[in-house]
Coordinates of C-alpha atoms in Angstrom, one line a residue:
M4 CA 0.0 0.1 0.1
K5 CA 1.2 3.4 -0.8
V6 CA 1.0 6.1 0.9
P7 CA 1.1 9.9 0.1
A8 CA 3.1 12.5 1.5
S9 CA 1.6 15.0 4.2
P10 CA 2.6 17.3 6.7
F11 CA 1.8 13.8 9.3
L12 CA 4.4 11.9 8.5
N13 CA 7.9 12.5 10.2
E14 CA 11.1 10.2 9.9
T15 CA 10.1 7.9 12.2
R16 CA 6.5 6.9 11.2
I17 CA 7.7 6.5 7.9
R18 CA 10.1 3.7 9.6
R19 CA 7.7 2.4 11.1
M20 CA 5.1 1.8 8.5
N21 CA 8.0 0.6 5.8
A22 CA 9.2 -2.1 9.1
G23 CA 4.8 -2.7 9.6
R24 CA 5.2 -1.8 12.7
Y25 CA 3.2 1.2 12.5
E26 CA -0.5 0.6 14.3
G27 CA 0.7 -2.6 13.4
E28 CA -1.1 -4.5 17.0
E29 CA -4.2 -3.4 14.7
I30 CA -3.8 -4.2 11.6
T31 CA -2.6 -7.8 12.5
G32 CA -5.7 -7.8 15.1
A33 CA -7.9 -6.8 11.4
L34 CA -6.3 -9.2 9.0
A35 CA -6.9 -11.5 11.2
V36 CA -10.3 -11.6 11.1
V37 CA -12.0 -9.8 8.0
Q38 CA -12.7 -12.0 5.6
P39 CA -13.6 -11.6 2.2
G40 CA -17.4 -10.1 1.4
D41 CA -17.2 -8.4 5.0
R42 CA -18.7 -4.7 6.1
V43 CA -15.9 -2.9 8.0
L44 CA -17.2 -0.5 10.7
E45 CA -13.8 1.6 11.5
L46 CA -14.2 5.0 14.3
G47 CA -11.1 6.3 14.8
A48 CA -9.5 6.7 11.2
G49 CA -6.1 8.4 12.0
L50 CA -3.7 9.1 8.3
G51 CA -5.9 6.0 7.2
V52 CA -3.8 3.6 6.7
V53 CA -5.6 0.4 9.3
G54 CA -8.2 1.1 7.3
A55 CA -6.9 1.0 4.2
V56 CA -4.8 -1.6 4.2
I57 CA -7.8 -3.8 5.4
A58 CA -8.8 -2.5 2.1
K59 CA -6.5 -3.8 -0.3
N60 CA -5.3 -6.9 2.1
A61 CA -8.9 -8.9 3.5
M62 CA -11.0 -8.0 -0.2
P63 CA -14.3 -7.1 2.2
D64 CA -17.0 -5.3 0.6
A65 CA -16.8 -1.9 2.5
V66 CA -14.8 0.3 4.5
L67 CA -16.6 2.9 6.1
S68 CA -14.5 5.2 8.1
F69 CA -15.1 7.9 10.9
E70 CA -12.3 10.9 11.5
A71 CA -13.5 13.6 13.9
N72 CA -10.5 15.8 13.1
P73 CA -10.3 18.0 10.5
N74 CA -7.5 18.0 9.5
L75 CA -6.6 14.2 8.4
I76 CA -9.7 14.0 6.0
P77 CA -8.1 15.2 2.4
H78 CA -5.1 13.5 3.4
I79 CA -6.9 10.6 4.3
K80 CA -8.8 10.9 0.8
A81 CA -5.4 11.5 -1.0
L82 CA -4.6 7.8 0.1
H83 CA -8.1 6.3 -0.6
R84 CA -7.0 7.5 -4.4
L85 CA -4.0 6.7 -4.7
N86 CA -4.5 3.2 -4.2
S87 CA -7.4 2.9 -6.0
L88 CA -9.6 2.2 -3.1
E89 CA -13.0 5.0 -3.8
D90 CA -15.2 2.4 -4.8
V91 CA -14.3 0.4 -1.0
M92 CA -13.6 2.9 1.4
E93 CA -15.7 6.3 2.5
V94 CA -13.8 8.6 5.0
R95 CA -16.5 10.7 6.8
H96 CA -16.1 13.7 9.1
Q97 CA -18.2 13.0 12.1
V98 CA -17.9 11.9 15.2
V99 CA -20.3 8.7 15.9
T100 CA -22.3 8.5 19.3
A101 CA -24.6 6.5 21.1
G102 CA -26.7 7.2 24.2
P103 CA -29.7 9.3 25.4
D104 CA -29.1 13.2 25.4
Q105 CA -26.8 12.8 21.5
P106 CA -25.9 16.7 20.7
D107 CA -25.9 17.5 17.2
T108 CA -22.3 18.8 17.5
I109 CA -19.4 17.9 19.9
T110 CA -16.0 18.9 20.9
F111 CA -13.0 17.2 19.9
H112 CA -9.6 18.8 21.0
L113 CA -6.6 18.8 18.8
R114 CA -2.9 18.5 19.7
T115 CA 0.3 19.2 17.6
S116 CA 0.4 16.1 16.9
Y117 CA -2.8 14.6 15.8
L118 CA -2.2 10.5 17.6
G119 CA -2.7 12.4 20.7
S120 CA -5.8 14.3 18.9
S121 CA -9.4 13.5 21.3
L122 CA -12.9 13.9 22.5
I123 CA -11.6 14.1 26.0
Q124 CA -9.2 17.0 27.4
H125 CA -6.7 16.3 28.8
E126 CA -5.4 18.8 32.0
H127 CA -1.9 20.5 31.6
R128 CA -2.3 19.7 27.7
R129 CA -2.5 22.2 25.5
T130 CA -5.3 21.8 22.4
T131 CA -7.1 24.1 20.3
P132 CA -11.2 22.7 20.3
V133 CA -13.1 22.5 17.3
E134 CA -17.0 21.8 16.7
V135 CA -17.4 18.3 14.9
P136 CA -20.8 17.0 14.0
T137 CA -22.5 14.4 15.0
V138 CA -24.1 11.0 14.0
P139 CA -26.3 8.4 16.0
Y140 CA -24.8 4.9 16.1
N141 CA -28.0 3.2 15.7
D142 CA -28.2 5.1 12.3
V143 CA -24.8 4.2 11.3
I144 CA -24.9 0.2 12.6
N145 CA -29.0 0.8 10.5
A146 CA -27.6 1.7 6.8
F147 CA -24.2 0.4 7.0
Q148 CA -24.9 -3.0 9.2
P149 CA -20.9 -3.7 9.8
D150 CA -19.7 -7.1 10.7
V151 CA -16.1 -6.4 12.4
L152 CA -16.1 -3.1 13.7
I153 CA -12.5 -1.4 14.4
M154 CA -11.9 1.4 16.8
D155 CA -9.3 3.6 17.9
I156 CA -11.0 6.7 19.5
E157 CA -8.3 8.0 22.1
G158 CA -10.5 6.9 25.0
G159 CA -14.1 7.3 23.9
E160 CA -14.4 3.9 23.0
L161 CA -15.6 3.3 27.1
D162 CA -19.1 5.6 26.7
L163 CA -19.6 4.7 23.5
L164 CA -19.5 1.0 24.8
R165 CA -21.8 1.6 27.0
H166 CA -24.7 2.6 25.2
A167 CA -23.7 0.7 21.7
N168 CA -25.6 -1.8 20.6
L169 CA -22.9 -4.7 19.2
R170 CA -25.8 -6.2 17.1
G171 CA -25.2 -8.2 13.8
I172 CA -21.5 -7.5 14.4
R173 CA -18.9 -10.7 14.5
A174 CA -15.4 -9.1 15.5
I175 CA -14.3 -6.1 17.0
V176 CA -10.3 -5.1 17.1
L177 CA -10.7 -2.4 20.2
E178 CA -7.5 -0.5 21.3
F179 CA -7.9 0.5 25.2
H180 CA -7.1 3.5 26.5
P181 CA -6.5 3.4 30.0
D182 CA -4.4 6.5 30.6
V183 CA -7.7 8.2 30.5
Y184 CA -9.9 6.2 31.9
G185 CA -7.8 4.2 34.6
K186 CA -7.6 0.7 34.8
S187 CA -11.8 0.2 36.5
G188 CA -12.3 2.1 32.7
T189 CA -10.4 -0.6 30.8
R190 CA -11.8 -4.3 32.5
E191 CA -15.9 -2.2 32.6
C192 CA -14.8 -2.2 28.2
K193 CA -13.8 -5.4 28.7
K194 CA -16.9 -6.7 30.8
I195 CA -19.1 -5.1 28.7
L196 CA -17.5 -7.5 25.5
K197 CA -17.1 -10.5 27.1
N198 CA -21.7 -9.7 28.8
C199 CA -22.1 -9.8 24.9
M200 CA -20.4 -12.8 24.1
F201 CA -17.1 -11.7 22.3
K202 CA -14.1 -14.1 22.9
K203 CA -10.4 -12.1 23.2
N204 CA -8.3 -14.1 20.8
E205 CA -4.9 -14.5 22.4
D206 CA -2.8 -15.4 20.0
K207 CA -3.9 -11.8 17.8
S208 CA -4.4 -9.6 21.0
T209 CA -1.7 -7.5 23.5
R210 CA -2.6 -6.4 26.1
F211 CA -3.9 -2.3 24.7
V212 CA -4.8 -4.2 21.8
W213 CA -8.1 -6.9 21.2
T214 CA -9.0 -8.4 18.7
C215 CA -12.0 -10.4 19.6
T216 CA -14.7 -12.9 17.9
R217 CA -18.0 -14.4 18.5
E218 CA -20.0 -17.6 17.4
E219 CA -22.3 -16.7 14.6
K220 CA -25.6 -16.7 16.4
W221 CA -25.0 -14.1 18.6
T222 CA -24.1 -11.9 15.5
H223 CA -27.8 -12.5 14.5
P224 CA -29.7 -9.2 15.1
D225 CA -31.9 -10.4 17.5
A226 CA -29.7 -12.0 20.1
S227 CA -28.8 -8.1 20.7
W228 CA -30.2 -6.7 24.1
P229 CA -33.9 -4.8 23.2
D230 CA -33.6 -1.7 21.8
P231 CA -36.4 0.5 23.0
A232 CA -36.5 2.2 19.3
G233 CA -38.2 -1.3 18.3
G234 CA -36.0 -3.7 16.3
W235 CA -37.2 -7.2 17.3
S236 CA -38.4 -6.2 20.9
E237 CA -41.5 -4.6 18.6
R238 CA -41.4 -8.0 17.0
I239 CA -43.4 -10.9 17.3
Q240 CA -42.4 -14.6 16.5
T241 CA -44.8 -17.4 16.5
C242 CA -42.8 -21.1 16.7
E243 CA -45.1 -24.7 16.0
N244 CA -44.2 -27.5 18.2
A245 CA -41.3 -25.0 20.4
V246 CA -39.3 -25.9 23.3
V247 CA -39.7 -24.4 26.6
K248 CA -37.2 -25.2 29.2
P249 CA -37.2 -23.2 32.3
S250 CA -34.1 -23.2 34.6
H251 CA -33.1 -25.2 36.3
S252 CA -29.9 -23.0 37.8
S253 CA -30.0 -20.7 41.2
G254 CA -28.2 -18.6 39.2
F255 CA -28.6 -15.0 37.9
V256 CA -27.6 -16.6 33.9
S257 CA -29.2 -20.1 33.0
A258 CA -29.5 -22.2 29.6
S259 CA -33.3 -21.9 29.8
G260 CA -36.0 -19.7 27.0
V261 CA -37.0 -21.1 23.9
Q262 CA -36.0 -23.1 20.7
T263 CA -37.6 -23.6 17.6
A264 CA -39.0 -27.3 16.5
H265 CA -35.3 -28.4 15.0
G266 CA -33.3 -27.2 18.4
H267 CA -32.4 -23.7 17.3
D268 CA -32.8 -20.6 19.4
V269 CA -35.0 -18.0 19.3
P270 CA -33.5 -14.8 20.5
I271 CA -36.6 -12.9 20.6
G272 CA -37.4 -15.1 23.4
A273 CA -34.7 -14.4 25.3
H274 CA -34.5 -13.1 28.7
W275 CA -32.5 -9.3 29.2
R276 CA -31.0 -7.5 32.0
K277 CA -29.8 -3.8 31.3
K278 CA -26.1 -5.5 28.3
R279 CA -26.7 -9.5 29.9
R280 CA -28.9 -12.1 28.3
S281 CA -29.7 -13.9 31.1
T282 CA -31.7 -17.2 29.4
L283 CA -28.8 -19.0 27.6
P284 CA -29.2 -21.0 24.3
F285 CA -29.6 -24.3 25.3
K286 CA -28.4 -27.7 23.6
K287 CA -31.9 -29.9 21.7
P288 CA -33.3 -32.7 24.3
N289 CA -32.3 -35.9 23.2
R290 CA -36.3 -36.6 24.5
I291 CA -39.3 -34.8 23.0
P292 CA -40.6 -33.4 26.6
P293 CA -44.0 -33.9 27.4
K294 CA -46.9 -31.6 25.0
L295 CA -48.7 -28.1 26.1
N296 CA -51.4 -28.3 23.5
G297 CA -53.0 -24.7 22.0
R298 CA -52.3 -22.0 21.4
W299 CA -50.1 -20.1 24.1
I300 CA -48.3 -16.3 24.0
W301 CA -44.4 -17.0 25.7
G302 CA -44.8 -13.9 28.3
G303 CA -41.0 -15.3 29.8
V304 CA -39.2 -15.2 33.1
L305 CA -41.7 -14.8 36.9
Y306 CA -40.0 -13.4 39.3
N307 CA -41.5 -13.5 42.8
N308 CA -39.2 -10.6 44.2
F309 CA -41.9 -7.6 43.4
A310 CA -39.7 -5.1 42.6
H311 CA -38.2 -6.8 39.8
F312 CA -42.1 -8.7 38.4
V313 CA -43.1 -5.2 38.2
A314 CA -39.4 -4.1 36.4
E315 CA -38.6 -7.4 34.5
S316 CA -42.0 -10.1 34.5
L317 CA -43.7 -7.5 32.2
G318 CA -42.2 -6.4 29.2
R319 CA -44.1 -9.0 26.7
L320 CA -47.6 -8.6 27.7
W321 CA -48.2 -5.8 24.8
A322 CA -48.8 -8.9 22.9
L323 CA -52.6 -9.0 24.0
D324 CA -53.1 -6.5 22.0
T325 CA -51.7 -7.2 18.9
V326 CA -52.2 -10.7 19.0
Q327 CA -55.1 -12.0 16.9
G328 CA -57.4 -15.4 18.2
H329 CA -58.2 -17.1 20.7
V330 CA -55.1 -18.2 22.6
D331 CA -55.4 -20.6 25.4
G332 CA -53.0 -18.3 28.0
M333 CA -49.5 -16.8 28.5
L334 CA -46.3 -19.5 29.7
F335 CA -44.0 -18.0 32.2
A336 CA -40.5 -20.3 33.4
P337 CA -39.6 -18.8 36.7
R338 CA -36.8 -17.1 37.7
R339 CA -34.9 -19.7 38.9
S340 CA -34.9 -23.7 40.1
G341 CA -37.2 -24.1 43.1
D342 CA -39.2 -21.0 42.9
K343 CA -43.1 -22.3 43.8
N344 CA -45.1 -22.3 40.2
D345 CA -47.5 -20.7 41.5
L346 CA -48.7 -16.8 41.8
K347 CA -48.1 -14.8 44.3
A348 CA -51.7 -12.4 45.2
F349 CA -49.4 -9.5 44.0
H350 CA -48.7 -11.5 40.4
T351 CA -52.4 -11.7 40.1
N352 CA -53.3 -8.4 41.4
M353 CA -51.1 -7.1 38.6
F354 CA -51.9 -9.3 36.1
D355 CA -55.6 -8.1 36.6
L356 CA -54.7 -4.4 36.6
F357 CA -53.2 -4.6 33.4
G358 CA -56.2 -6.7 32.3
V359 CA -55.1 -9.7 31.4
D360 CA -58.1 -11.8 30.2
V361 CA -56.0 -15.7 29.8
P362 CA -54.7 -17.8 31.8
I363 CA -51.8 -17.2 33.2
K364 CA -49.4 -20.8 33.7
I365 CA -46.1 -21.7 35.2
L366 CA -43.5 -24.0 33.9
D367 CA -41.4 -26.0 35.8
A368 CA -40.4 -28.8 33.4
P369 CA -40.0 -28.6 30.1
R370 CA -42.5 -28.8 27.0
Q371 CA -43.6 -29.1 23.8
V372 CA -45.8 -26.4 22.7
D373 CA -48.1 -26.8 19.8
Q374 CA -48.0 -23.8 18.8
L375 CA -46.0 -20.9 21.2
I376 CA -46.4 -16.9 19.7
V377 CA -42.9 -15.2 21.0
P378 CA -43.1 -11.4 21.7
G379 CA -40.2 -9.1 21.6
Q380 CA -39.5 -7.9 25.4
G381 CA -40.9 -4.4 25.0
F382 CA -39.7 -3.1 29.1
G383 CA -37.1 -4.4 31.0
L384 CA -33.9 -2.6 33.2
G385 CA -31.3 -1.3 30.8
E386 CA -32.3 0.9 27.9
I387 CA -35.6 -1.3 27.7
I388 CA -36.5 1.2 30.0
S389 CA -38.2 3.3 28.2
G390 CA -40.1 1.3 26.4
T391 CA -40.8 0.1 23.2
P392 CA -44.1 2.3 21.0
S393 CA -46.6 -0.9 21.2
Y394 CA -45.4 -1.2 24.9
R395 CA -45.9 2.2 26.1
R396 CA -48.8 2.3 24.2
F397 CA -50.4 -1.1 25.6
V398 CA -49.5 0.5 29.5
Q399 CA -51.5 3.6 28.1
N400 CA -54.6 1.8 27.3
N401 CA -54.8 -1.0 29.5
F402 CA -53.6 -0.2 32.8
A403 CA -55.9 0.4 35.9
K404 CA -58.4 1.9 33.6
T405 CA -61.0 1.3 36.4
V406 CA -59.3 2.9 39.3
E407 CA -60.5 6.2 40.1
P408 CA -57.6 9.1 41.5
E409 CA -58.9 9.7 45.2
G410 CA -56.2 11.4 48.1
S411 CA -54.5 14.3 48.9
E412 CA -53.0 16.1 46.0
R413 CA -49.9 16.4 47.9
L414 CA -48.3 12.4 48.5
Y415 CA -44.7 11.7 50.1
I416 CA -44.1 7.9 49.6
S417 CA -41.9 6.2 52.3
R418 CA -39.9 3.2 52.8
S419 CA -40.2 4.7 56.9
K420 CA -42.2 1.1 58.3
L421 CA -40.2 -1.5 55.9
S422 CA -37.8 -3.0 57.6
I423 CA -34.2 -1.7 57.7
H424 CA -32.6 -5.2 56.2
K425 CA -34.8 -3.9 53.1
G426 CA -33.1 -0.8 52.0
G427 CA -34.0 2.7 53.2
L428 CA -32.9 6.4 54.2
L429 CA -31.6 7.0 57.8
G430 CA -34.1 9.7 58.8
E431 CA -36.8 9.0 57.1
A432 CA -39.6 10.3 60.1
R433 CA -37.6 13.7 60.4
I434 CA -38.3 14.3 56.3
E435 CA -42.5 13.0 56.8
E436 CA -42.1 15.0 59.8
K437 CA -40.9 18.1 57.6
L438 CA -43.1 17.5 54.4
R439 CA -46.2 17.0 56.6
A440 CA -45.5 19.8 57.9
E441 CA -45.8 20.8 54.5
G442 CA -49.3 19.8 53.5
Y443 CA -48.1 16.3 52.2
D444 CA -50.1 13.1 53.0
I445 CA -47.6 10.7 54.1
F446 CA -47.9 6.7 52.4
H447 CA -46.6 3.6 53.2
P448 CA -47.5 1.6 49.7
E449 CA -46.8 -1.9 51.3
E450 CA -50.0 -1.2 53.5
H451 CA -51.9 -1.1 50.6
P452 CA -53.8 -3.3 48.0
L453 CA -52.4 -2.6 44.8
A454 CA -55.7 -0.7 42.9
V455 CA -55.7 1.7 46.9
Q456 CA -51.6 2.4 45.3
I457 CA -52.2 3.9 42.2
A458 CA -55.3 5.7 43.3
R459 CA -53.7 7.6 45.7
Y460 CA -51.2 7.9 42.8
K461 CA -53.8 9.0 39.9
A462 CA -54.9 11.8 42.6
A463 CA -51.5 13.2 43.6
K464 CA -50.8 16.7 41.8
E465 CA -47.0 17.1 42.9
V466 CA -45.1 13.5 45.1
I467 CA -42.2 13.3 46.8
A468 CA -41.0 8.9 47.5
C469 CA -37.9 7.8 48.5
E470 CA -36.9 6.4 45.6
G471 CA -38.0 2.3 45.3
S472 CA -40.6 0.6 43.7
A473 CA -43.4 1.8 43.9
L474 CA -41.6 5.1 41.4
H475 CA -42.0 2.2 38.6
V476 CA -46.1 1.5 38.9
L477 CA -46.5 5.0 39.6
A478 CA -45.1 5.4 36.3
F479 CA -47.4 3.2 34.5
C480 CA -50.5 5.1 36.3
C481 CA -49.0 8.9 35.9
N482 CA -50.2 11.8 34.0
T483 CA -48.1 14.1 31.8
E484 CA -49.6 17.3 34.4
Q485 CA -48.2 15.7 37.9
R486 CA -44.5 16.5 39.2
V487 CA -42.4 14.2 41.1
A488 CA -39.1 13.9 43.4
M489 CA -37.3 11.4 43.6
I490 CA -35.0 11.0 47.0
T491 CA -31.8 9.0 46.6
R492 CA -31.2 6.6 49.1
R493 CA -28.4 4.2 47.4
K494 CA -25.6 4.1 44.7
S495 CA -26.8 2.8 42.0
S496 CA -28.0 2.7 38.3
A497 CA -31.6 1.2 39.0
T498 CA -32.2 5.6 41.0
D499 CA -31.3 6.8 36.7
M500 CA -33.1 3.7 34.7
I501 CA -36.3 4.7 37.5
G502 CA -35.8 8.4 36.5
R503 CA -36.5 7.0 32.4
H504 CA -39.1 4.9 33.3
I505 CA -40.8 7.7 34.7
T506 CA -39.6 9.9 32.3
S507 CA -40.4 7.9 28.8
F508 CA -44.1 7.1 29.8
T509 CA -45.1 10.6 31.7
G510 CA -43.4 12.9 29.7
N511 CA -42.0 14.2 32.6
K512 CA -38.6 14.2 33.8
P513 CA -38.6 13.5 37.7
T514 CA -36.5 15.8 39.6
T515 CA -33.6 13.6 41.3
V516 CA -33.1 14.5 45.1
A517 CA -29.0 13.5 45.2
S518 CA -28.9 13.8 49.0
L519 CA -26.5 11.3 50.2
K520 CA -23.6 11.9 52.5
S521 CA -22.7 8.3 53.1
V522 CA -24.2 4.1 52.7
W523 CA -24.3 2.2 54.8
N524 CA -24.0 -1.6 53.8
H525 CA -26.2 -4.3 54.6
P526 CA -24.6 -6.8 57.4
N527 CA -24.8 -10.1 54.8
T528 CA -24.7 -8.8 51.1
H529 CA -22.8 -5.5 49.6
R530 CA -26.3 -5.6 47.2
G531 CA -27.2 -1.6 46.4
R532 CA -30.8 -2.3 47.4
L533 CA -31.0 -3.5 51.0
A534 CA -28.6 -0.9 51.3
L535 CA -28.9 1.8 53.6
G536 CA -28.4 5.8 53.0
E537 CA -27.5 8.4 55.3
P538 CA -28.6 11.8 53.7
S539 CA -28.1 15.2 54.2
M540 CA -31.0 16.7 55.1
G541 CA -30.1 20.3 53.3
R542 CA -29.5 18.9 50.3
I543 CA -33.0 17.5 50.5
H544 CA -33.9 20.8 51.9
A545 CA -32.3 22.6 49.3
A546 CA -33.4 20.4 45.6
L547 CA -37.2 20.3 46.8
L548 CA -37.2 24.4 48.1
N549 CA -35.4 25.2 44.1
A550 CA -37.8 22.9 42.8
G551 CA -41.1 24.2 44.0
F552 CA -41.9 20.8 45.9
I553 CA -42.3 23.1 49.2
S554 CA -42.2 26.5 50.5
N555 CA -40.6 27.3 53.8
S556 CA -36.6 28.5 53.4
K557 CA -36.1 27.8 57.0
P558 CA -33.5 25.1 56.4
W559 CA -33.9 21.8 57.8
L560 CA -31.8 20.3 60.4
E561 CA -28.8 17.9 59.9
L562 CA -29.2 14.1 61.3
G563 CA -27.0 13.8 64.1
R564 CA -23.9 10.5 65.0
N565 CA -25.6 8.9 67.8
D566 CA -28.9 9.6 65.0
V567 CA -27.0 7.4 62.6
K568 CA -25.0 5.2 64.9
A569 CA -28.0 4.0 67.3
V570 CA -29.7 2.6 63.5
V571 CA -26.4 1.3 61.6
D572 CA -23.9 0.0 64.9
A573 CA -22.5 -2.9 65.2
R574 CA -25.4 -4.3 62.0
F575 CA -24.2 -2.2 59.0
S576 CA -20.8 -1.3 57.4
L577 CA -19.5 2.2 55.8
A578 CA -19.5 1.6 51.5
A579 CA -16.3 2.7 50.1

């Protein structure tokens, strides 16, 4: 491959190129995984050498490169022309972004050496900022449909991996930048790749550059985590003589779910939590399981914990508004082996509130089902907490339609009567006292039937809540005129997910009151939902006052050491 002269070539780089050492680790990895006919997406083109070597030697169908440095674009295009690669290669001066709140442009910091230019401004380094147009990652993936991803974006890969759905991608060559995000960021990148079923190629990987591939079954677009924008989350697949297998594990991940009569995995029937698939493909049974006659809708995984049931077990109910003709019921599989295969009262009550008028059957052993209708997961933990359009319409049309508003216009949803071993907020009685003086009715949802809870939520014009599962229920029935404030009680991504659930389903973003001074771990576990939060009363008061939820400007008295010690001493431990 020929490289044209440019101001970015010095003698050292020329010698490294001639010796095959310039970006050698990335090139070695890419040439090991790119196959004839592949479509290669390159994020961070640099001088264009890596992409051009791939195009020249591996015979892909197309290479689409993105480069944020505007000064490099003319030289990359000159490289393409010199090597007659214009029909195979394209470079775009854009930054590919993923995740919520994507800006139209983003600041890119130019350094004297193009190798150090980055989206991230390093301290003590002189840079020239330029604004670069952005393009959503999903738009690129949907239009280009890459097989291989090459990524060297000077530290931006961590944020991209956190949000990017790697559907359809068979191989990745990725350079880590621990100098930007530290060892913890590098570990997070690797964990994301592993959770997406990518395996490191030991022979073609180094300390800072990984070459990863995954089996073909994981590259299918339906084998990716659910997407609130649509995709398989809004599709329905009908399987004749499908095999349904419940979990035979007490762990989070198990070989379970749905497969076709021919033993093929049905990926849209999988259960996902965030970016991790918890029901994995299983081997075709040696013997055909007992028959279950009739036409059934796959409901997915049934949780026996109320919070997780509400957030994770209801995501396929939307099919009840879509499937035509008679169905014999909905099938669920228990969350783990050993769970009882009968419905608890809160299961039944919640299904009734959603208007489910077909039988619910819980399988405790594999069955072959005459006809299984498999809807995609339209709701759950992770990005899908926003719900697909079909799921949100289903909730709007069906949830608690017969429950009339009843109760105070000001409501505080409290956890103070729950056991401290279920997680909560220290000093919540003091918060209740202050809010009661502001005209708030103090409400403990666990003391009331679900229908009463919903009636109170519907009636309230202003709701303040100690963050918890009650807010998921509220999100299903709130309206656009209600205002919600959520007081944090733990350090967890669950807080953000509850906020996104409320925002997406009601159209109103809640006020998040970040109040924590400390977090105290449960004596038997470090699980965040069971921790005790130690709040700053001053922060809570200021946030609620500024947002207009309260009017008394007199600051709230902070908790004393003895107040905290009386609850946590010798039982809870201070979290790091």
